[in-house]
Amino acid sequence: MGAERINKRSFEDLNADVVRVGLCTSCGTCVGVCATKAIEMNYALDEPLPRLVGKCTSCGACYDICPGKDVPLRDMDRFFFGRERDEEKDPVGIFKSCYRGWSTDPYVKATSSSGGVVTGLCNFALENDIVDAVIMAGWSKDEPARCRPIIATSPEEVAEAARSAMVIVPNNALLAEAVLREKHARVGVVGLPCHVHGLRKLQMKGQPKKLAASVKFVIGLFCASTYYWEGVRHLVREFSDIRDMDEVVRLDYRGGQWPGGMYAVTKDAKVHFIASKHDYTWHFLGAGTFKRDRCLMCTDFAAELADVSCGDIFQPVKPGDRRIVATVTRTDVGEDLVRKAQEAGYIQVESHDPMLIPTSGLGWESKKHAGMYRLIQRREFGWPTPDYQYEPKVVPLDRRLTFPS
Ligand SMILES: Cc1cc2nc3c(=O)[nH]c(=O)nc-3n(C[C@H](O)[C@H](O)[C@H](O)COP(=O)(O)OP(=O)(O)OC[C@H]3O[C@@H](n4cnc5c(N)ncnc54)[C@H](O)[C@@H]3O)c2cc1C
Ligand code: SF4
Ligand code: SF4
């Protein structure tokens, strides 16, 4: 690891090879590892993209950890799990245990995305001296309808950030801020698979040393896609009386009963229902049309490199209760976190069949089938594609896809 050649590439190289050819996932890791604070996320086109705002010393740190252009899954599998995956036998990646779980705190369970396991794990880690802070997606103080990365140091901040936002939030951009400037020596990170890829590249490289050593756990969320902010704006405008997003003081993507839906609160304290997660409107306008382009080339659904990966369960596995979280532990760190959080009474988990994960919703299909196929097609034309080290291959599961009503 330490003997690896250190690339001396600059931000301009990163910009040319990743950002300007549409391979940037907007994970923020380049911003988060820049010691001189030379890079920031810019929202000129409403989507976060890194840009140079200071002096680049060409240290190569941002280029080396960037998961936009390449994610060496084969090396990562060996490094973190001790073996390479079998694409047919490991459809949700390599893992230790597969559970389903929920927060034991009724408030957390009721106000979470899927059952509050992520919130429960973060609260356990903060209150039991495992980490000093958790980097996660939260609400922007300046633009209340939008999400931004936050450094949470208390259960109150974790609770405020609960529930999924269907947009990309460059969580990893806060790494240096949390570790070097706020001096949190031990941090946890909650992120989507692309955030996890950046963090794992950082940990595998071991450089920048202090940042790599500070990441104590990574909780990954299953991810079918994130959507352009323009798509969110479109949904709000087309399906409510709200004409100006500046009127919105709170946007909730998973409000109400599970699976939840989009609600907006305006300055006059009025609550507007926009679309249920299971509505045609959500899927047609949100999920289909406005998927971010880089997400269409992403093949990781179940956060395959995280310590713990969490997602929804669309099958009714417990009569009368739909707020249950698929919880996959992949490393000793993840298994330990889940086990100890259960022992301490923060979450409750029980065994879950891992084969229920690929059949839960359309996420797995969109990555392992559609995403893989798209990569093969794009390569045919020589268009830019991320390099996942494994040749893209469609491996359909031997089963009939059915949806519960
Ligand atoms: C964009 C997105 C797409 C998803 N797609 C799927 C899917 O297709 N299938 C599926 O089964 N599950 C999907 N999930 C995961 C699911 O929505 C829940 O996040 C997961 O089940 C954990 O639920 P929970 O109740 O334990 O989380 P909670 O306790 O509610 O905690 C949610 C955590 O997620 C973090 N978060 C919220 N939005 C983001 C974001 N945009 N980026 C990074 N972190 C964020 C919050 O900071 C919080 O820490 C997706 C999540 C997101 C954010
Ligand atoms: S590290 Fe992340 S945000 Fe930065 S260029 Fe790469 S993919 Fe984009
Ligand atoms: S689909 Fe992939 S690239 Fe897009 S937000 Fe999800 S993990 Fe990141």
PDB file of N, CA and C and ligand atoms in Angstrom, residues 25 168 192-194 223-226 295 298 367, ligand 3:
ATOM      1  N   THR A  25     -19.163  11.549  -9.984  1.00  0.00           N
ATOM      2  CA  THR A  25     -20.380  11.146  -9.266  1.00  0.00           C
ATOM      3  C   THR A  25     -20.847  12.234  -8.293  1.00  0.00           C
ATOM      4  N   ILE A 168     -28.118  13.924  -5.043  1.00  0.00           N
ATOM      5  CA  ILE A 168     -26.742  13.650  -4.621  1.00  0.00           C
ATOM      6  C   ILE A 168     -26.286  14.734  -3.630  1.00  0.00           C
ATOM      7  N   LEU A 192     -23.841   6.947  -0.034  1.00  0.00           N
ATOM      8  CA  LEU A 192     -24.297   6.075  -1.117  1.00  0.00           C
ATOM      9  C   LEU A 192     -23.095   5.271  -1.620  1.00  0.00           C
ATOM     10  N   PRO A 193     -23.330   4.262  -2.465  1.00  0.00           N
ATOM     11  CA  PRO A 193     -22.201   3.458  -2.937  1.00  0.00           C
ATOM     12  C   PRO A 193     -21.041   4.290  -3.509  1.00  0.00           C
ATOM     13  N   CYS A 194     -21.340   5.380  -4.220  1.00  0.00           N
ATOM     14  CA  CYS A 194     -20.235   6.171  -4.791  1.00  0.00           C
ATOM     15  C   CYS A 194     -19.432   6.885  -3.700  1.00  0.00           C
ATOM     16  N   CYS A 223     -28.666   1.989  -3.380  1.00  0.00           N
ATOM     17  CA  CYS A 223     -28.982   3.151  -4.222  1.00  0.00           C
ATOM     18  C   CYS A 223     -29.307   2.734  -5.649  1.00  0.00           C
ATOM     19  N   ALA A 224     -30.553   3.021  -6.071  1.00  0.00           N
ATOM     20  CA  ALA A 224     -30.922   2.807  -7.473  1.00  0.00           C
ATOM     21  C   ALA A 224     -30.425   3.962  -8.312  1.00  0.00           C
ATOM     22  N   SER A 225     -30.462   5.162  -7.731  1.00  0.00           N
ATOM     23  CA  SER A 225     -30.067   6.361  -8.467  1.00  0.00           C
ATOM     24  C   SER A 225     -30.298   7.574  -7.591  1.00  0.00           C
ATOM     25  N   THR A 226     -29.644   8.673  -7.960  1.00  0.00           N
ATOM     26  CA  THR A 226     -30.109   9.970  -7.470  1.00  0.00           C
ATOM     27  C   THR A 226     -30.671  10.716  -8.676  1.00  0.00           C
ATOM     28  N   CYS A 295     -25.321   8.242 -12.792  1.00  0.00           N
ATOM     29  CA  CYS A 295     -25.946   7.113 -12.091  1.00  0.00           C
ATOM     30  C   CYS A 295     -26.307   5.989 -13.057  1.00  0.00           C
ATOM     31  N   CYS A 298     -23.638   3.436 -13.125  1.00  0.00           N
ATOM     32  CA  CYS A 298     -23.200   2.892 -11.835  1.00  0.00           C
ATOM     33  C   CYS A 298     -23.751   1.476 -11.671  1.00  0.00           C
ATOM     34  N   LYS A 367     -29.208  -1.576 -11.653  1.00  0.00           N
ATOM     35  CA  LYS A 367     -27.740  -1.562 -11.614  1.00  0.00           C
ATOM     36  C   LYS A 367     -27.138  -2.776 -12.310  1.00  0.00           C
TER      37      LYS A 367
HETATM   38  S1  SF4 B   3     -26.449   5.530  -8.575  1.00  0.00           S
HETATM   39 FE1  SF4 B   3     -24.285   5.239  -8.075  1.00  0.00          FE
HETATM   40  S2  SF4 B   3     -23.310   7.138  -8.772  1.00  0.00           S
HETATM   41 FE2  SF4 B   3     -25.512   7.544  -8.615  1.00  0.00          FE
HETATM   42  S3  SF4 B   3     -25.780   8.373  -6.551  1.00  0.00           S
HETATM   43 FE3  SF4 B   3     -26.202   6.153  -6.450  1.00  0.00          FE
HETATM   44  S4  SF4 B   3     -24.223   5.277  -5.868  1.00  0.00           S
HETATM   45 FE4  SF4 B   3     -23.808   7.344  -6.599  1.00  0.00          FE
END
